[in-house]
mmCIF file of N, CA, C and O in Angstrom:
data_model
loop_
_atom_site.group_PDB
_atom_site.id
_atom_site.type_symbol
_atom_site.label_atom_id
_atom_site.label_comp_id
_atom_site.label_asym_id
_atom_site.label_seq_id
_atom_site.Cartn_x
_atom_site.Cartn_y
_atom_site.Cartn_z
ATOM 1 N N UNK A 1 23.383 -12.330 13.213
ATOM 2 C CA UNK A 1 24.317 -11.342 12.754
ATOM 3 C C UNK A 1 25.119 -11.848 11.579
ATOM 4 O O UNK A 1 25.178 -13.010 11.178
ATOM 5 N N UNK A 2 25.758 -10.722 11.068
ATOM 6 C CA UNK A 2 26.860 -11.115 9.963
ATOM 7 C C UNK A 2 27.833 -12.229 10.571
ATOM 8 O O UNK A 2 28.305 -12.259 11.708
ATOM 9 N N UNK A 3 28.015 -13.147 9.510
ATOM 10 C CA UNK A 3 29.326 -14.676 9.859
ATOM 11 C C UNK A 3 30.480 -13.487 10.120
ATOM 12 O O UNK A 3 30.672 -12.342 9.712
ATOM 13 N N UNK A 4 31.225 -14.548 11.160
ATOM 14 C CA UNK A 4 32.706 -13.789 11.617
ATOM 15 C C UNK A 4 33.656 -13.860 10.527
ATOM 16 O O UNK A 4 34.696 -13.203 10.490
ATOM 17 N N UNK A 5 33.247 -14.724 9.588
ATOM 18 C CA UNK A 5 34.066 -14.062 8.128
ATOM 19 C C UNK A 5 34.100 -13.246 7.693
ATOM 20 O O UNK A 5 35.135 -12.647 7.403
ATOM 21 N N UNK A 6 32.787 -12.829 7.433
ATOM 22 C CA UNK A 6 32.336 -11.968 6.440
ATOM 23 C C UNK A 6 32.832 -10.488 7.746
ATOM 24 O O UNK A 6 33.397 -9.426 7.485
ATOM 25 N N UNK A 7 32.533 -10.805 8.571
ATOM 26 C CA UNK A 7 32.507 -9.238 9.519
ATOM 27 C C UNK A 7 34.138 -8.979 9.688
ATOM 28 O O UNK A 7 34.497 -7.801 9.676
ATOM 29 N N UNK A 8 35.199 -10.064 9.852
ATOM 30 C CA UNK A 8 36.188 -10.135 10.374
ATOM 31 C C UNK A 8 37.428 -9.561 8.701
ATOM 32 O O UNK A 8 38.641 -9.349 8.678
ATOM 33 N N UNK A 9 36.315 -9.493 7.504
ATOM 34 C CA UNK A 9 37.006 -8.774 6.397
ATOM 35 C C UNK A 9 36.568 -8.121 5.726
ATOM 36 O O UNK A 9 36.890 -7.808 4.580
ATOM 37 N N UNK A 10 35.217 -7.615 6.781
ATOM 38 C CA UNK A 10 34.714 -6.040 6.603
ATOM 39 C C UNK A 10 34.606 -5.649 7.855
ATOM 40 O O UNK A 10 33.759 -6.263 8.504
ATOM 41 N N UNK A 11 35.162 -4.867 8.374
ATOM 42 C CA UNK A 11 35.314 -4.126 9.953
ATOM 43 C C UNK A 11 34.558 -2.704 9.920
ATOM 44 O O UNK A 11 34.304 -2.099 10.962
ATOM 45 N N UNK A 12 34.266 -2.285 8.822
ATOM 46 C CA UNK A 12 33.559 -1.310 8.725
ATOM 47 C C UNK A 12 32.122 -1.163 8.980
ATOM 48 O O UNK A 12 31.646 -0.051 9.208
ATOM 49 N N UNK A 13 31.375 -2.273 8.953
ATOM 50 C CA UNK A 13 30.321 -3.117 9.679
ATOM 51 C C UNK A 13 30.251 -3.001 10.831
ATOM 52 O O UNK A 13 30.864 -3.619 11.701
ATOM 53 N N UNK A 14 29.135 -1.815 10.967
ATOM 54 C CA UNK A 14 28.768 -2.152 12.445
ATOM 55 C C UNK A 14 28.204 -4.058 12.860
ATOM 56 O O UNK A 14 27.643 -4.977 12.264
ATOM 57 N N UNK A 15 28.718 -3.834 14.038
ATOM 58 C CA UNK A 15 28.045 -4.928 15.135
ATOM 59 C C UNK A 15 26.502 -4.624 14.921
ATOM 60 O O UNK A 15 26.129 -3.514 14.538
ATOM 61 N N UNK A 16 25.610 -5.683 15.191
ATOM 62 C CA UNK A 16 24.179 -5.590 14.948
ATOM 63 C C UNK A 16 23.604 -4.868 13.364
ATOM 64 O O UNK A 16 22.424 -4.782 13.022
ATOM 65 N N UNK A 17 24.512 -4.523 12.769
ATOM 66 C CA UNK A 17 23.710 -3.888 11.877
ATOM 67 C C UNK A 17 22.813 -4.615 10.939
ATOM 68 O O UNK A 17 23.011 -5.830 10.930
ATOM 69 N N UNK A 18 21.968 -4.224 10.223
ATOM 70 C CA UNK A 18 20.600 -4.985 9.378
ATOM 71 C C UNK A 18 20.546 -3.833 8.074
ATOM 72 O O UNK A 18 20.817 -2.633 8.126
ATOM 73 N N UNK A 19 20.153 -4.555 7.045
ATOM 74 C CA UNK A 19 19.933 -4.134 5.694
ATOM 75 C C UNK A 19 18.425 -4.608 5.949
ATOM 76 O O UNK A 19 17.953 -5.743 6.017
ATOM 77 N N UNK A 20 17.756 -3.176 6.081
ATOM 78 C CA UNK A 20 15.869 -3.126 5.747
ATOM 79 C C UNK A 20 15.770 -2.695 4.071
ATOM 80 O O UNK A 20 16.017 -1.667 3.441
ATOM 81 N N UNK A 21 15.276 -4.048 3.722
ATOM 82 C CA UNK A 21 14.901 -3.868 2.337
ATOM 83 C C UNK A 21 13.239 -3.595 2.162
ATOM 84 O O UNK A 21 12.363 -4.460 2.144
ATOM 85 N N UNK A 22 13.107 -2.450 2.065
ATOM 86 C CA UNK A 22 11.687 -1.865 2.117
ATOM 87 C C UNK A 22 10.655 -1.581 0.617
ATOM 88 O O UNK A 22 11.037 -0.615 -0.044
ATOM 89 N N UNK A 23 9.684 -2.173 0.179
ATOM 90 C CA UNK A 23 9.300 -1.781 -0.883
ATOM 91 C C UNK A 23 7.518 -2.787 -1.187
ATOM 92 O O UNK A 23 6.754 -3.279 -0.357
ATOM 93 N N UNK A 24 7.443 -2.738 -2.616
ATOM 94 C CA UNK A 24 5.975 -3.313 -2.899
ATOM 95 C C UNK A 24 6.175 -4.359 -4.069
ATOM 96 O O UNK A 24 7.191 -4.407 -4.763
ATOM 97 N N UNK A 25 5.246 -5.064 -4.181
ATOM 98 C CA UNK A 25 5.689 -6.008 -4.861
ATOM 99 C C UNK A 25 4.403 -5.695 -6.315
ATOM 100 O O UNK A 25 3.245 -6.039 -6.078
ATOM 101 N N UNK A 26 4.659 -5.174 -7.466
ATOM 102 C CA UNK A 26 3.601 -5.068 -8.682
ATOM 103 C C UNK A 26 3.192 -5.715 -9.322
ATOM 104 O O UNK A 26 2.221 -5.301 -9.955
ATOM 105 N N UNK A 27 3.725 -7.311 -9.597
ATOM 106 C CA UNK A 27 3.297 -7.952 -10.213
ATOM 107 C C UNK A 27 4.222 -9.409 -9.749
ATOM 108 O O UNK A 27 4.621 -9.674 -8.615
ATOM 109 N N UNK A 28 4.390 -10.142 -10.875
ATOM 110 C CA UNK A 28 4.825 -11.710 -10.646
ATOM 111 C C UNK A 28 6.308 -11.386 -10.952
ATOM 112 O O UNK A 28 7.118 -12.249 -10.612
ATOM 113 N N UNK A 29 6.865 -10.058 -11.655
ATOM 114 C CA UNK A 29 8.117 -10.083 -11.495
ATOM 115 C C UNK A 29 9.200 -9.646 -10.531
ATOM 116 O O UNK A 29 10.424 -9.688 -10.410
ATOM 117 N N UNK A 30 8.000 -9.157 -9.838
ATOM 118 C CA UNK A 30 8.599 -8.335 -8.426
ATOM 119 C C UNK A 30 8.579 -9.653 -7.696
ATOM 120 O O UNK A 30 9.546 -10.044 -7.041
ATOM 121 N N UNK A 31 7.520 -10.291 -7.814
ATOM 122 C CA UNK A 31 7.799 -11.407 -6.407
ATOM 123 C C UNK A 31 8.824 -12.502 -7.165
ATOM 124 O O UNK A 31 9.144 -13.475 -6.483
ATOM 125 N N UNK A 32 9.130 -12.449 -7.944
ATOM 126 C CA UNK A 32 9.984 -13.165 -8.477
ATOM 127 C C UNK A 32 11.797 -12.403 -8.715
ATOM 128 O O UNK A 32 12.764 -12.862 -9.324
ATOM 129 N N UNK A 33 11.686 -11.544 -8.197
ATOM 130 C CA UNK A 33 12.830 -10.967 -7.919
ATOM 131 C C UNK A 33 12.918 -10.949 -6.271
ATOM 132 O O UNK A 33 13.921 -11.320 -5.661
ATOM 133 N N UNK A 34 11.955 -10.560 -5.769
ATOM 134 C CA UNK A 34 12.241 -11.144 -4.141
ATOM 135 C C UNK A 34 12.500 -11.974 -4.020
ATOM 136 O O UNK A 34 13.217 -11.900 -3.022
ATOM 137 N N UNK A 35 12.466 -13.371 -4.459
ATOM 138 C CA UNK A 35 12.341 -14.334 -3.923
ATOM 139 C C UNK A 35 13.917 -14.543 -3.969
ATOM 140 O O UNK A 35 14.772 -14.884 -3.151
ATOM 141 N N UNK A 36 13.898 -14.139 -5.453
ATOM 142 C CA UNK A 36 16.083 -14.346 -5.585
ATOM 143 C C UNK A 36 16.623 -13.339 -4.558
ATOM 144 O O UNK A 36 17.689 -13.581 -3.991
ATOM 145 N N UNK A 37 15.887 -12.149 -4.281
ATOM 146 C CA UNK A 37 16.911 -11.528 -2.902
ATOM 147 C C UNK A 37 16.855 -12.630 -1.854
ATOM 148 O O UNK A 37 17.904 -13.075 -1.386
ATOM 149 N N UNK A 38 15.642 -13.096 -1.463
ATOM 150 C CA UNK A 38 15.969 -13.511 -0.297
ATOM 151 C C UNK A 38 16.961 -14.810 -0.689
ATOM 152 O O UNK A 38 17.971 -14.969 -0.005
ATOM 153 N N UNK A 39 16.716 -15.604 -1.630
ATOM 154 C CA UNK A 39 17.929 -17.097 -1.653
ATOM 155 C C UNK A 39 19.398 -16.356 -1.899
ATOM 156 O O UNK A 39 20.443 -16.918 -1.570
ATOM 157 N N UNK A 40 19.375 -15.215 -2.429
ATOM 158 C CA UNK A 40 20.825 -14.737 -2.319
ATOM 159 C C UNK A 40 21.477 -13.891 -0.991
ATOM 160 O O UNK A 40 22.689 -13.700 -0.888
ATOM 161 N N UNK A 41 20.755 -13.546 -0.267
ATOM 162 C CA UNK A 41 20.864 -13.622 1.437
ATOM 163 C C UNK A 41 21.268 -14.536 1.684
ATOM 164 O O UNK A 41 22.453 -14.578 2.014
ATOM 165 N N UNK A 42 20.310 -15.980 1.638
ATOM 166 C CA UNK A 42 20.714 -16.980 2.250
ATOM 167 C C UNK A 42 22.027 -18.001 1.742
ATOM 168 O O UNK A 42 22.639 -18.976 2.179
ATOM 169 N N UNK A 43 22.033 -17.286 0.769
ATOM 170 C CA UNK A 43 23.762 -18.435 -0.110
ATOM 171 C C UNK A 43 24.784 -17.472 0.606
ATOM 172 O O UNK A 43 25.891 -17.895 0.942
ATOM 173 N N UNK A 44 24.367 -16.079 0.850
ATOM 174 C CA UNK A 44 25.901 -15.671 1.251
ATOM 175 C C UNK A 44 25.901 -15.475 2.677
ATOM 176 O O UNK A 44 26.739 -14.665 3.076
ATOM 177 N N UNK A 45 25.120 -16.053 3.597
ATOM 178 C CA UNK A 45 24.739 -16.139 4.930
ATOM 179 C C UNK A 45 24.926 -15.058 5.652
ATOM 180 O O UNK A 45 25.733 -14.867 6.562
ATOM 181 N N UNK A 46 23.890 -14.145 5.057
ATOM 182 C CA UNK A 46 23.706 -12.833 5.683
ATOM 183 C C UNK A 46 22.284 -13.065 6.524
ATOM 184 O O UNK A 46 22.172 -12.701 7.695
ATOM 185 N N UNK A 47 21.340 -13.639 5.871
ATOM 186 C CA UNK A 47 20.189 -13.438 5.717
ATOM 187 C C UNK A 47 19.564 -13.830 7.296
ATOM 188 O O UNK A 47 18.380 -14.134 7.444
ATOM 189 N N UNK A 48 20.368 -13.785 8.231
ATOM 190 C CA UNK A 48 19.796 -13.234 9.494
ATOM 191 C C UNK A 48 20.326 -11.616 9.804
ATOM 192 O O UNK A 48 20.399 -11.031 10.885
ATOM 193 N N UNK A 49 20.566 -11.274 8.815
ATOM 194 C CA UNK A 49 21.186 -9.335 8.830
ATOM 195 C C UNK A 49 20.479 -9.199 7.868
ATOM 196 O O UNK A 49 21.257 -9.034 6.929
ATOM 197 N N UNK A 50 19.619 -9.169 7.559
ATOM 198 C CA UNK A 50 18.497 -8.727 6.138
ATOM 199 C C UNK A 50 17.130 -9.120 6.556
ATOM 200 O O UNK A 50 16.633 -10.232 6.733
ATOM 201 N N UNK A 51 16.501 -7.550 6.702
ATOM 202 C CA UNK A 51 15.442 -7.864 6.858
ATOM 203 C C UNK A 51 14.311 -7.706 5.803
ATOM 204 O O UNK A 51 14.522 -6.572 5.374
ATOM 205 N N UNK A 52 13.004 -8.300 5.003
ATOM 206 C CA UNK A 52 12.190 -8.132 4.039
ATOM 207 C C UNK A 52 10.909 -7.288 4.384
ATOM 208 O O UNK A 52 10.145 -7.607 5.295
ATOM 209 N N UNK A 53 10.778 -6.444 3.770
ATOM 210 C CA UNK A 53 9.292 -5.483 4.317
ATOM 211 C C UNK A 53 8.912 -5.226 3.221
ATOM 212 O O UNK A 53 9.523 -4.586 2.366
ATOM 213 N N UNK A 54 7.462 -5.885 3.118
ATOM 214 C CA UNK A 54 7.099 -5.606 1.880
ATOM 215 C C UNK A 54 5.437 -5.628 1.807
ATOM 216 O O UNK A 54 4.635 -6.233 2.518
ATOM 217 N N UNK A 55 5.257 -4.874 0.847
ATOM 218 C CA UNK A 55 3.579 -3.764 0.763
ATOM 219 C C UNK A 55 3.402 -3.626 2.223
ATOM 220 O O UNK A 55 2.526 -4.372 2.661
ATOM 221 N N UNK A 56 4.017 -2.843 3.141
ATOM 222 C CA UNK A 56 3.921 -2.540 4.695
ATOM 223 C C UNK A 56 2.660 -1.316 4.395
ATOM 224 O O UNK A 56 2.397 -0.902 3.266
ATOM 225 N N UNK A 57 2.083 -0.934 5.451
ATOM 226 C CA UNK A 57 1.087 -0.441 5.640
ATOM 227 C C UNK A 57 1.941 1.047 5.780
ATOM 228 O O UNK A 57 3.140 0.997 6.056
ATOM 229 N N UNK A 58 1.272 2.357 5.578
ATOM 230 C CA UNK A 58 1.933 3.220 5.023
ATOM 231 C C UNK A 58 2.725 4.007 6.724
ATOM 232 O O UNK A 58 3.737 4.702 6.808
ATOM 233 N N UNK A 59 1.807 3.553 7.829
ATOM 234 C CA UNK A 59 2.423 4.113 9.159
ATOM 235 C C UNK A 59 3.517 3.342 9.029
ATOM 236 O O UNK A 59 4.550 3.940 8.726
ATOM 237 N N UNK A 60 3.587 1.847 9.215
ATOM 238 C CA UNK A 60 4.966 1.055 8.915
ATOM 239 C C UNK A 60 6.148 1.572 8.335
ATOM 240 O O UNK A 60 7.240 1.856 8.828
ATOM 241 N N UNK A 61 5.626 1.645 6.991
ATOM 242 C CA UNK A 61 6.514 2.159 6.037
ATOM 243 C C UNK A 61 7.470 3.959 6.732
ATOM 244 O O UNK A 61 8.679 4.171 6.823
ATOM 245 N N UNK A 62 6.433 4.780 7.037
ATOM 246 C CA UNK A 62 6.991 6.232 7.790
ATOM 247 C C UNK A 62 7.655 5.496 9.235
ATOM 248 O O UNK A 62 7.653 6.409 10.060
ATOM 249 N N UNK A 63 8.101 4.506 9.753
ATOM 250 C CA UNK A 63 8.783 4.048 11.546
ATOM 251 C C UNK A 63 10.082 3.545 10.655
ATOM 252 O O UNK A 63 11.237 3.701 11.051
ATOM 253 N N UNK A 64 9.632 2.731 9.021
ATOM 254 C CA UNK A 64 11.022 2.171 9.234
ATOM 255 C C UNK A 64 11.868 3.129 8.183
ATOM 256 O O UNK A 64 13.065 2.887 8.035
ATOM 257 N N UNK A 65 11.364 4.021 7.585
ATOM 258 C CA UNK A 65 11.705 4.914 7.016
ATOM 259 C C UNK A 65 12.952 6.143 8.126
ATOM 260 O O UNK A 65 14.135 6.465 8.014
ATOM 261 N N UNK A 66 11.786 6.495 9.157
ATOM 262 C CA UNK A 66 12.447 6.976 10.402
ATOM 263 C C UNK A 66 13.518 6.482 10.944
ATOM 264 O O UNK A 66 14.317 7.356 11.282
ATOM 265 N N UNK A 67 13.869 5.319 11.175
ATOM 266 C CA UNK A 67 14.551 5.059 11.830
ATOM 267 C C UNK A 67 15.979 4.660 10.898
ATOM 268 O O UNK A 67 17.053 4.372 11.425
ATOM 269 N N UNK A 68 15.745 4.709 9.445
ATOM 270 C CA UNK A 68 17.224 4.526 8.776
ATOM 271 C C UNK A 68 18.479 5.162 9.046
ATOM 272 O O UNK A 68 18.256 6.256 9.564
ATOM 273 N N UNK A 69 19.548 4.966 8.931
ATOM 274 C CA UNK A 69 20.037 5.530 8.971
ATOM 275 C C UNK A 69 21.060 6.410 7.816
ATOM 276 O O UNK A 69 21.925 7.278 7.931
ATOM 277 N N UNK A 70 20.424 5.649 6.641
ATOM 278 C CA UNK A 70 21.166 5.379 4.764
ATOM 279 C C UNK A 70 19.930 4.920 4.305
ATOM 280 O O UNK A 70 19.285 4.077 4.929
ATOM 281 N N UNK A 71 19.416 5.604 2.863
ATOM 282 C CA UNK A 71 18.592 4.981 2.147
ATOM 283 C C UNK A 71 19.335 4.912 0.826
ATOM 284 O O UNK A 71 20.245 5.645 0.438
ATOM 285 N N UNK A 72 18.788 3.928 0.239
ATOM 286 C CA UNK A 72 18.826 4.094 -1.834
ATOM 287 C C UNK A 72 17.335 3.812 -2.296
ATOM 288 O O UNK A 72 16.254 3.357 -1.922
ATOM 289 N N UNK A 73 17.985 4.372 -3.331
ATOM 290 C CA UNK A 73 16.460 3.795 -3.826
ATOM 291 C C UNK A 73 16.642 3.555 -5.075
ATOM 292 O O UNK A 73 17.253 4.420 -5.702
ATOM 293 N N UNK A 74 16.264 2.561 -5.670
ATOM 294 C CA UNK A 74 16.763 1.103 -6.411
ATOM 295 C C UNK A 74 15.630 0.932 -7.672
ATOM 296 O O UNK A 74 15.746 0.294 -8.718
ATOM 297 N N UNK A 75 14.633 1.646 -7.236
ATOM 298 C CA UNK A 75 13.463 1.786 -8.640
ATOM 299 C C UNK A 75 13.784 1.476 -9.949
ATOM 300 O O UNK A 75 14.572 2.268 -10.466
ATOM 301 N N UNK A 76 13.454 0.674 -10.549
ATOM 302 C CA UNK A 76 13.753 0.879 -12.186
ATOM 303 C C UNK A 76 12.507 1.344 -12.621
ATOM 304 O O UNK A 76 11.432 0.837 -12.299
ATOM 305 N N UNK A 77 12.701 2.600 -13.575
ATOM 306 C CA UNK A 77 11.737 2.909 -14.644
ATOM 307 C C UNK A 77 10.807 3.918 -13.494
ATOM 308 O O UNK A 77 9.627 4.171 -13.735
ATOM 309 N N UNK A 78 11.489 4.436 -12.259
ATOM 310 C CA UNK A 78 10.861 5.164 -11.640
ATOM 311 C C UNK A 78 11.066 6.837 -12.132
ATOM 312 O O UNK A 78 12.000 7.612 -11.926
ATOM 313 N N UNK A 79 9.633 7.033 -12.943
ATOM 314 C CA UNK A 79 9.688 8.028 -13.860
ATOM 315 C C UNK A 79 9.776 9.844 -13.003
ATOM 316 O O UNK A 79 9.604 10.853 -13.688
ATOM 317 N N UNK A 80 9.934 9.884 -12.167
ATOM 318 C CA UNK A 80 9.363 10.967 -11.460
ATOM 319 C C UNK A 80 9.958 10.982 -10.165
ATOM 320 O O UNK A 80 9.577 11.969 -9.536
ATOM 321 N N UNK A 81 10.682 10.318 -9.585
ATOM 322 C CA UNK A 81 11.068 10.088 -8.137
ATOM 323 C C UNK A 81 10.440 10.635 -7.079
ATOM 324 O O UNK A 81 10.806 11.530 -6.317
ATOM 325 N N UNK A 82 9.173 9.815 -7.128
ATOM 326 C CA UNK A 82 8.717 10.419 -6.079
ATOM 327 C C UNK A 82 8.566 9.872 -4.675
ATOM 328 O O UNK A 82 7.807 10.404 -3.866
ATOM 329 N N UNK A 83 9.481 8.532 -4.321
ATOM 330 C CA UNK A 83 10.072 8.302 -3.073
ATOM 331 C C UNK A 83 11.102 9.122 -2.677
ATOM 332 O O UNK A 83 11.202 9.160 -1.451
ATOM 333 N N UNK A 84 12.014 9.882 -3.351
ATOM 334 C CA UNK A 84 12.897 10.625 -3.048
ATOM 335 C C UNK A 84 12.396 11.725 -2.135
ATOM 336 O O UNK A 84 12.862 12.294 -1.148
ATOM 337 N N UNK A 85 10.920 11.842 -3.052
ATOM 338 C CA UNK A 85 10.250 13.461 -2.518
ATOM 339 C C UNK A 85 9.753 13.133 -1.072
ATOM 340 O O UNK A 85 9.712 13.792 -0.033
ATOM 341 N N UNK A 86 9.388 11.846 -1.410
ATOM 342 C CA UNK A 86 8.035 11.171 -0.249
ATOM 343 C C UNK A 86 9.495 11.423 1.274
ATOM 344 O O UNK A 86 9.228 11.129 2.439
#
């Protein structure tokens, strides 16, 4: 879970809650931008409240989609939005 710091000066934080970071990776700059999400999870010691899902299989993708409870969607250069539609 979130450190009792971090939770104890954000109370607005649910208990148990998790950030599902859901998406695909296109090339060497995508996995090279994951890689800095995940070390920047781990510098601000979240990163047992962050979870990584990535090129998930498309049933996957529709359970964890389902079960959000807040999405964004973070696309750059996403010409058409068609996760919005999806």
């Amino acid at each position: 879970g979130l450190s009792p710091e971090y939770r104890s000066s954000n109370p607005c934080v649910p208990r148990g809650a998790v950030l599902k970071i859901v998406g695909g990776c296109r090339g060497a700059d995508d996995v090279a931008r994951l890689e800095s999400l995940r070390l920047m999870a781990k510098s601000l010691d979240v990163d047992d409240s962050v979870e990584f899902h990535v090129d998930v299989p498309y049933s996957k993708l529709r359970t964890l989609l389902g079960g959000a409870s807040a999405g964004l969607h973070g696309m750059l250069d996403e010409h058409f939005g068609i996760c919005v539609v999806e």
